Coordinates of C-alpha atoms and ligand atoms in Angstrom, one line a residue:
M637 CA 38.4 -51.1 32.6
K638 CA 34.9 -50.3 33.7
D639 CA 34.0 -48.9 37.1
H640 CA 31.7 -50.9 39.4
A641 CA 28.0 -50.4 38.7
F642 CA 26.2 -49.4 41.8
P643 CA 22.6 -50.0 42.9
I644 CA 22.0 -46.9 44.9
V645 CA 18.3 -47.7 45.4
D646 CA 18.9 -51.1 46.8
I647 CA 21.4 -49.9 49.4
A648 CA 19.1 -47.1 50.5
R649 CA 16.2 -49.6 50.8
A650 CA 18.4 -52.1 52.7
R651 CA 19.5 -49.6 55.3
S652 CA 16.5 -47.3 55.4
A653 CA 14.8 -49.1 58.2
R654 CA 17.7 -48.4 60.6
G655 CA 19.6 -45.6 58.8
F656 CA 23.3 -45.2 59.0
R657 CA 25.5 -42.2 59.0
L658 CA 28.1 -41.7 56.3
S659 CA 31.1 -39.4 56.8
C660 CA 33.2 -38.3 53.9
V661 CA 36.7 -37.1 54.9
V662 CA 38.3 -34.7 52.4
P663 CA 41.9 -33.5 52.9
L664 CA 42.3 -30.2 51.3
Y665 CA 45.4 -28.2 50.5
N666 CA 45.3 -25.3 48.0
E667 CA 42.4 -26.6 45.8
V668 CA 40.6 -23.3 45.3
G669 CA 39.8 -24.2 41.6
V670 CA 38.1 -27.5 42.3
V671 CA 36.9 -27.8 45.9
G672 CA 33.6 -26.0 45.4
D673 CA 32.4 -28.1 42.5
F674 CA 33.8 -31.2 44.2
L675 CA 31.8 -30.7 47.4
E676 CA 28.6 -30.0 45.5
A677 CA 29.1 -33.1 43.4
L678 CA 30.1 -35.3 46.3
H679 CA 27.0 -34.1 48.3
A680 CA 24.7 -34.6 45.4
Y681 CA 25.9 -38.2 45.1
V682 CA 26.1 -39.4 48.7
R683 CA 22.8 -37.9 49.7
E684 CA 21.2 -40.5 47.4
I685 CA 22.9 -43.2 49.5
T686 CA 21.7 -42.0 52.9
P687 CA 20.2 -38.7 54.1
N688 CA 22.4 -38.8 57.2
I689 CA 25.8 -37.5 56.0
E690 CA 28.6 -35.2 56.9
L691 CA 31.3 -33.8 54.8
V692 CA 34.4 -33.6 57.0
V693 CA 36.6 -31.1 55.1
V694 CA 40.1 -30.8 56.6
N695 CA 41.8 -27.6 55.4
D696 CA 45.5 -28.5 55.7
G697 CA 46.8 -24.9 55.9
S698 CA 45.6 -23.8 52.4
S699 CA 46.7 -20.2 51.5
D700 CA 44.7 -19.8 48.3
G701 CA 41.1 -19.0 49.3
S702 CA 40.0 -22.7 49.5
A703 CA 38.6 -21.9 53.0
A704 CA 36.2 -19.3 51.6
E705 CA 35.1 -21.7 48.8
V706 CA 34.2 -24.3 51.4
L707 CA 32.6 -22.0 54.0
A708 CA 30.5 -20.4 51.3
R709 CA 28.7 -23.7 51.2
A710 CA 28.2 -24.1 55.0
G711 CA 24.7 -22.9 54.6
H712 CA 23.4 -25.7 52.5
L713 CA 25.9 -28.6 52.9
P714 CA 26.2 -30.8 56.0
L715 CA 29.7 -29.6 56.6
H716 CA 32.2 -30.4 59.4
Y717 CA 35.0 -28.0 58.6
I718 CA 38.3 -28.3 60.4
E719 CA 41.1 -25.8 59.7
L720 CA 44.6 -26.9 60.7
S721 CA 46.9 -24.2 62.0
R722 CA 49.4 -24.8 59.2
N723 CA 50.2 -27.4 56.5
F724 CA 50.8 -30.7 58.3
G725 CA 50.7 -33.0 55.3
K726 CA 48.0 -35.2 53.9
E727 CA 48.5 -38.1 56.4
H728 CA 47.9 -35.8 59.3
A729 CA 45.0 -34.1 57.6
I730 CA 43.4 -37.5 57.1
Q731 CA 44.0 -38.3 60.8
A732 CA 42.3 -35.1 61.8
G733 CA 39.4 -36.0 59.6
L734 CA 39.1 -39.5 61.0
D735 CA 39.3 -38.1 64.6
A736 CA 36.4 -35.8 63.8
A737 CA 34.2 -38.2 61.8
S738 CA 31.1 -39.4 63.5
G739 CA 29.7 -41.8 60.8
D740 CA 29.1 -45.5 61.0
C741 CA 31.3 -45.7 58.0
V742 CA 33.9 -43.1 56.8
V743 CA 35.0 -42.6 53.3
V744 CA 38.3 -40.8 52.6
I745 CA 38.5 -39.1 49.3
D746 CA 40.7 -36.5 47.5
A747 CA 39.3 -33.1 46.5
D748 CA 40.6 -33.0 43.0
F749 CA 38.1 -35.4 41.3
Q750 CA 40.9 -38.0 40.7
H751 CA 38.9 -40.4 42.9
P752 CA 35.6 -41.2 41.1
I753 CA 32.8 -40.2 43.4
R754 CA 30.5 -42.9 42.1
L755 CA 32.8 -45.6 43.5
I756 CA 31.5 -44.6 47.0
G757 CA 28.3 -46.4 46.2
A758 CA 30.1 -49.7 45.5
M759 CA 32.1 -49.2 48.7
V760 CA 29.0 -48.7 50.8
D761 CA 27.5 -51.7 49.2
R762 CA 30.4 -53.9 50.2
W763 CA 30.3 -52.4 53.7
I764 CA 26.7 -53.3 54.1
H765 CA 27.6 -56.8 53.2
G766 CA 30.0 -56.9 56.1
I767 CA 33.3 -55.8 54.8
D768 CA 35.1 -53.4 57.3
M769 CA 37.5 -51.8 54.9
V770 CA 36.9 -51.3 51.2
Y771 CA 39.8 -49.7 49.4
A772 CA 40.1 -48.6 45.8
V773 CA 43.1 -49.8 43.9
K774 CA 44.5 -48.2 40.8
A775 CA 43.9 -50.7 37.9
D776 CA 46.3 -48.9 35.6
R777 CA 49.8 -47.6 36.2
R778 CA 50.9 -47.5 32.6
G779 CA 51.6 -43.8 32.9
E780 CA 54.5 -44.5 35.2
G781 CA 58.0 -45.3 34.0
W782 CA 59.3 -48.8 34.6
V783 CA 62.0 -47.7 37.1
R784 CA 59.3 -46.1 39.3
R785 CA 57.1 -49.2 39.0
A786 CA 59.9 -51.6 39.8
L787 CA 61.0 -49.5 42.8
G788 CA 57.4 -49.3 44.0
A789 CA 56.9 -53.1 43.7
L790 CA 60.1 -53.7 45.6
F791 CA 59.2 -51.2 48.3
Y792 CA 55.8 -52.7 49.0
R793 CA 57.2 -56.3 48.9
V794 CA 59.7 -55.4 51.6
L795 CA 57.3 -53.4 53.6
S796 CA 54.6 -56.1 53.6
L797 CA 57.2 -58.7 54.7
E798 CA 58.3 -56.4 57.5
A799 CA 54.9 -55.3 58.6
G800 CA 53.6 -58.8 58.8
A801 CA 50.5 -57.8 56.8
T802 CA 50.1 -57.3 53.1
I803 CA 50.2 -53.6 52.2
P804 CA 48.6 -53.5 48.8
R805 CA 50.7 -51.5 46.4
N806 CA 48.2 -49.8 44.2
A807 CA 45.9 -48.8 47.0
G808 CA 45.8 -45.2 48.1
D809 CA 43.9 -43.3 50.7
F810 CA 40.6 -43.6 48.8
R811 CA 38.7 -46.0 50.9
L812 CA 35.7 -46.7 53.1
I813 CA 36.4 -47.6 56.8
D814 CA 34.0 -49.0 59.3
S815 CA 33.6 -46.9 62.5
R816 CA 35.1 -49.8 64.6
V817 CA 38.3 -49.6 62.5
V818 CA 38.3 -45.8 62.7
N819 CA 38.2 -46.1 66.5
V820 CA 41.2 -48.4 66.4
L821 CA 43.1 -46.0 64.1
R822 CA 42.3 -43.2 66.4
A823 CA 43.6 -45.1 69.4
L824 CA 47.0 -45.8 67.9
P825 CA 49.4 -43.7 69.9
E826 CA 52.1 -43.2 67.3
R827 CA 52.7 -39.8 65.8
T828 CA 54.7 -40.9 62.7
R829 CA 51.7 -41.8 60.6
F830 CA 52.1 -43.9 57.5
M831 CA 48.4 -44.4 56.8
K832 CA 48.8 -47.0 54.1
G833 CA 50.8 -49.2 56.4
L834 CA 48.4 -48.6 59.4
Y835 CA 45.3 -49.5 57.4
A836 CA 46.9 -52.9 56.6
W837 CA 48.4 -53.4 60.0
V838 CA 45.1 -53.0 62.0
G839 CA 43.7 -55.9 60.1
F840 CA 39.8 -56.4 59.8
S841 CA 38.1 -57.8 56.7
S842 CA 39.0 -55.8 53.6
E843 CA 38.3 -55.9 50.0
A844 CA 39.7 -54.1 46.9
I845 CA 37.7 -52.3 44.2
P846 CA 39.7 -51.5 41.0
F847 CA 39.4 -48.0 39.5
V848 CA 41.1 -45.9 36.9
P849 CA 42.2 -42.6 38.4
A850 CA 40.8 -39.6 36.5
Q851 CA 42.8 -36.5 35.5
R852 CA 43.1 -33.7 38.0
R853 CA 40.3 -31.2 37.3
G854 CA 42.5 -28.2 38.2
G855 CA 45.5 -27.1 40.2
E856 CA 48.5 -29.4 40.4
T857 CA 49.7 -32.3 42.5
K858 CA 51.2 -31.5 45.9
F859 CA 53.5 -34.6 45.8
S860 CA 56.9 -33.9 44.3
G861 CA 59.4 -36.8 43.9
R862 CA 61.1 -35.5 47.0
K863 CA 57.9 -35.6 49.1
L864 CA 57.2 -39.1 47.9
A865 CA 60.7 -40.3 48.8
R866 CA 60.3 -38.8 52.2
L867 CA 57.0 -40.6 52.6
A868 CA 58.6 -43.9 51.6
I869 CA 61.4 -43.4 54.2
T870 CA 58.8 -42.6 56.8
G871 CA 56.9 -45.8 55.9
L872 CA 60.1 -47.9 56.0
M873 CA 61.1 -46.5 59.4
A874 CA 57.7 -46.9 60.9
F875 CA 57.2 -50.5 59.9
S876 CA 60.6 -52.0 59.6
S877 CA 64.1 -52.2 61.1
L878 CA 65.5 -53.7 57.9
P879 CA 67.9 -50.8 57.3
L880 CA 69.4 -51.4 60.7
R881 CA 69.8 -55.1 60.1
A882 CA 71.3 -54.4 56.6
V883 CA 74.0 -52.2 58.0
S884 CA 74.8 -54.8 60.8
V885 CA 75.2 -57.5 58.2
A886 CA 77.3 -55.2 56.0
G887 CA 79.5 -54.3 59.0
L888 CA 80.0 -58.0 59.8
L889 CA 80.9 -58.9 56.2
I890 CA 83.3 -56.0 55.9
S891 CA 85.0 -56.9 59.2
L892 CA 85.4 -60.5 58.0
G893 CA 86.9 -59.3 54.7
A894 CA 89.3 -56.9 56.5
F895 CA 90.3 -59.7 58.9
A896 CA 91.1 -62.1 55.9
F897 CA 92.9 -59.3 54.1
G898 CA 95.1 -58.6 57.2
G899 CA 95.9 -62.3 57.5
W900 CA 96.9 -62.4 53.8
I901 CA 99.3 -59.5 54.2
L902 CA 100.9 -61.0 57.3
F903 CA 101.3 -64.2 55.4
Q904 CA 103.0 -62.4 52.5
K905 CA 105.3 -60.6 54.9
L906 CA 106.3 -63.5 57.0
F907 CA 106.5 -66.4 54.6
L908 CA 106.9 -64.9 51.1
Q909 CA 109.2 -62.1 52.2
Q910 CA 107.2 -59.6 50.2
P911 CA 107.0 -55.9 51.3
I912 CA 103.6 -54.8 52.7
P913 CA 101.6 -52.9 50.1
G914 CA 101.7 -49.2 51.0
F915 CA 99.7 -46.0 51.0
A916 CA 97.1 -46.8 48.3
T917 CA 95.7 -49.8 50.1
V918 CA 95.5 -47.9 53.4
A919 CA 93.9 -44.9 51.9
A920 CA 91.3 -46.9 50.0
S921 CA 90.3 -49.0 53.0
V922 CA 90.1 -45.9 55.3
T923 CA 87.8 -44.0 52.9
L924 CA 85.6 -47.1 52.3
L925 CA 85.2 -47.9 55.9
S926 CA 84.6 -44.3 57.0
G927 CA 81.9 -44.0 54.3
I928 CA 80.2 -47.1 55.5
Q929 CA 80.5 -46.0 59.1
L930 CA 78.8 -42.7 58.3
L931 CA 76.1 -44.4 56.4
A932 CA 75.4 -46.7 59.4
L933 CA 75.4 -43.8 61.8
G934 CA 73.0 -41.9 59.5
I935 CA 70.6 -44.9 59.5
V936 CA 70.8 -45.2 63.3
G937 CA 70.3 -41.5 63.5
Q938 CA 67.1 -41.6 61.4
Y939 CA 65.6 -44.1 63.9
V940 CA 66.8 -42.0 66.8
G941 CA 65.1 -39.0 65.1
C942 CA 61.8 -41.0 64.9
I943 CA 62.1 -42.0 68.6
F944 CA 62.7 -38.3 69.5
D945 CA 59.6 -37.3 67.5
E946 CA 57.5 -39.8 69.4
V947 CA 59.0 -39.0 72.8
K948 CA 58.3 -35.3 72.4
G949 CA 54.7 -36.2 72.3
R950 CA 53.5 -33.3 70.3
P951 CA 50.1 -33.7 68.7
S952 CA 50.2 -34.8 65.0
Y953 CA 48.1 -31.8 64.0
I954 CA 46.6 -28.7 65.5
A955 CA 43.1 -27.6 64.7
A956 CA 42.8 -23.8 64.6
R957 CA 39.1 -23.8 64.2
T958 CA 36.1 -26.1 63.6
I959 CA 32.7 -25.3 62.2
D960 CA 30.2 -28.1 62.3
T961 CA 27.0 -27.5 60.4
A962 CA 26.5 -31.3 59.9
Q963 CA 25.6 -31.7 63.6
R964 CA 22.0 -30.6 63.2
T965 CA 21.3 -33.2 60.5
R966 CA 22.4 -36.0 62.8
P967 CA 19.5 -38.0 64.3
A968 CA 20.3 -38.8 67.9
S969 CA 18.9 -42.3 67.5
V970 CA 21.7 -43.4 65.1
S971 CA 24.8 -41.9 66.7
N972 CA 23.6 -42.9 70.2
L973 CA 23.2 -46.5 69.4
P974 CA 25.8 -48.8 71.1
A975 CA 28.6 -49.9 68.8
D976 CA 27.4 -53.5 68.3
E977 CA 23.8 -52.4 67.8
R978 CA 25.0 -50.4 64.9
N979 CA 26.9 -53.2 63.4
R980 CA 25.5 -54.8 60.3
A981 CA 23.4 -57.9 60.8
Ligands
UDP565 N1 46.7 -32.7 50.4 C1 46.6 -32.3 51.7 N2 47.8 -31.9 52.3 C2 49.0 -31.9 51.6 C3 49.0 -32.3 50.2 C4 47.8 -32.7 49.7 O1 45.6 -32.3 52.3 O2 50.0 -31.5 52.2 C5 45.4 -33.1 49.7 C6 45.1 -32.5 48.4 O3 44.4 -31.2 48.6 C7 44.2 -33.5 47.7 C8 44.8 -34.8 48.3 O4 45.5 -34.5 49.5 O5 42.9 -33.4 48.1 C9 45.7 -35.5 47.3 O6 46.7 -34.6 46.9 P1 47.3 -34.6 45.4 O7 46.2 -34.6 44.4 O8 48.3 -33.4 45.3 O9 48.1 -35.9 45.4 P2 48.2 -36.9 44.1 O10 46.8 -37.2 43.7 O11 49.0 -36.2 43.1 O12 48.9 -38.1 44.7
MG566 MG1 45.4 -35.9 43.2

């Protein structure tokens, strides 16, 4: 599959009269081997689109010297560097980046070269034509086993039904977001952030661009099977009460079954003069029912845990320090325009 061709020159010409600011949000966790090259390559590409750019790099508690790699480039790159006080996870790192981004449009992109940089041009092109959210979808998942693919398909089907908005399965965090949508995402009060769900939930016009993810240039993935499963549970809890309904229905069905079974035993005793079956039946039903009760309690507990997290009201990330060298390249005329002035004609 071929990536979108991108007419850089046309876009630059179309917007050059007014100019627009482009922010690139890069979540970063232990990418010392790649981040330097990545930022250089990203900058070299996006400055062809518009001169007014900032690279919002969110260091999500890296412990491997990634910070030094980034800061070494503060002198010549328009860098807005945010260092979180520890590893908060990619979702929160992206949130921190969106909160800090000042662009008219914001691109979220991974630091490991898996998201092709040249797709940004096609995204900006669609944005200029009035699309508020342009997201990249993986065109090829053949590398994954069929079990994982089937589970993924089921998960997104359920989640989309529950969320009331289609959450595209193959879309990730690689996307361009208009500043109006960024403002809406910032204003959402929830702390349990499942970004994929939120992007779909907020609505606005959106469009997909297919891409084939590249190999990682260095380092390794930070998402183990366990982390992915936890993310899936977070998504389900944040967007759906389906597990609660499922256990309620299970409870109802089991109660009906138990009632019928009790009636049958009584009937045998009273009318057929048969002895009541003994220990095995009782033991089996007690273990089954306590198992189901514990499961139900666990599911309710998960939701209570989510409520507890929200009620505590702790911030979803803590920025330990911020260095903004992109500030000085920002022309006041663009960032000071009222929102609807900045909107595309
Ligand atoms: N990342 C992060 N915090 C984390 C894990 C990952 O900011 O806790 C960043 C990571 O540095 C990379 C991006 O998120 O820029 C995607 O991570 P990764 O490549 O490990 O995920 P995968 O591509 O395997 O899904
Ligand atoms: Mg990756």
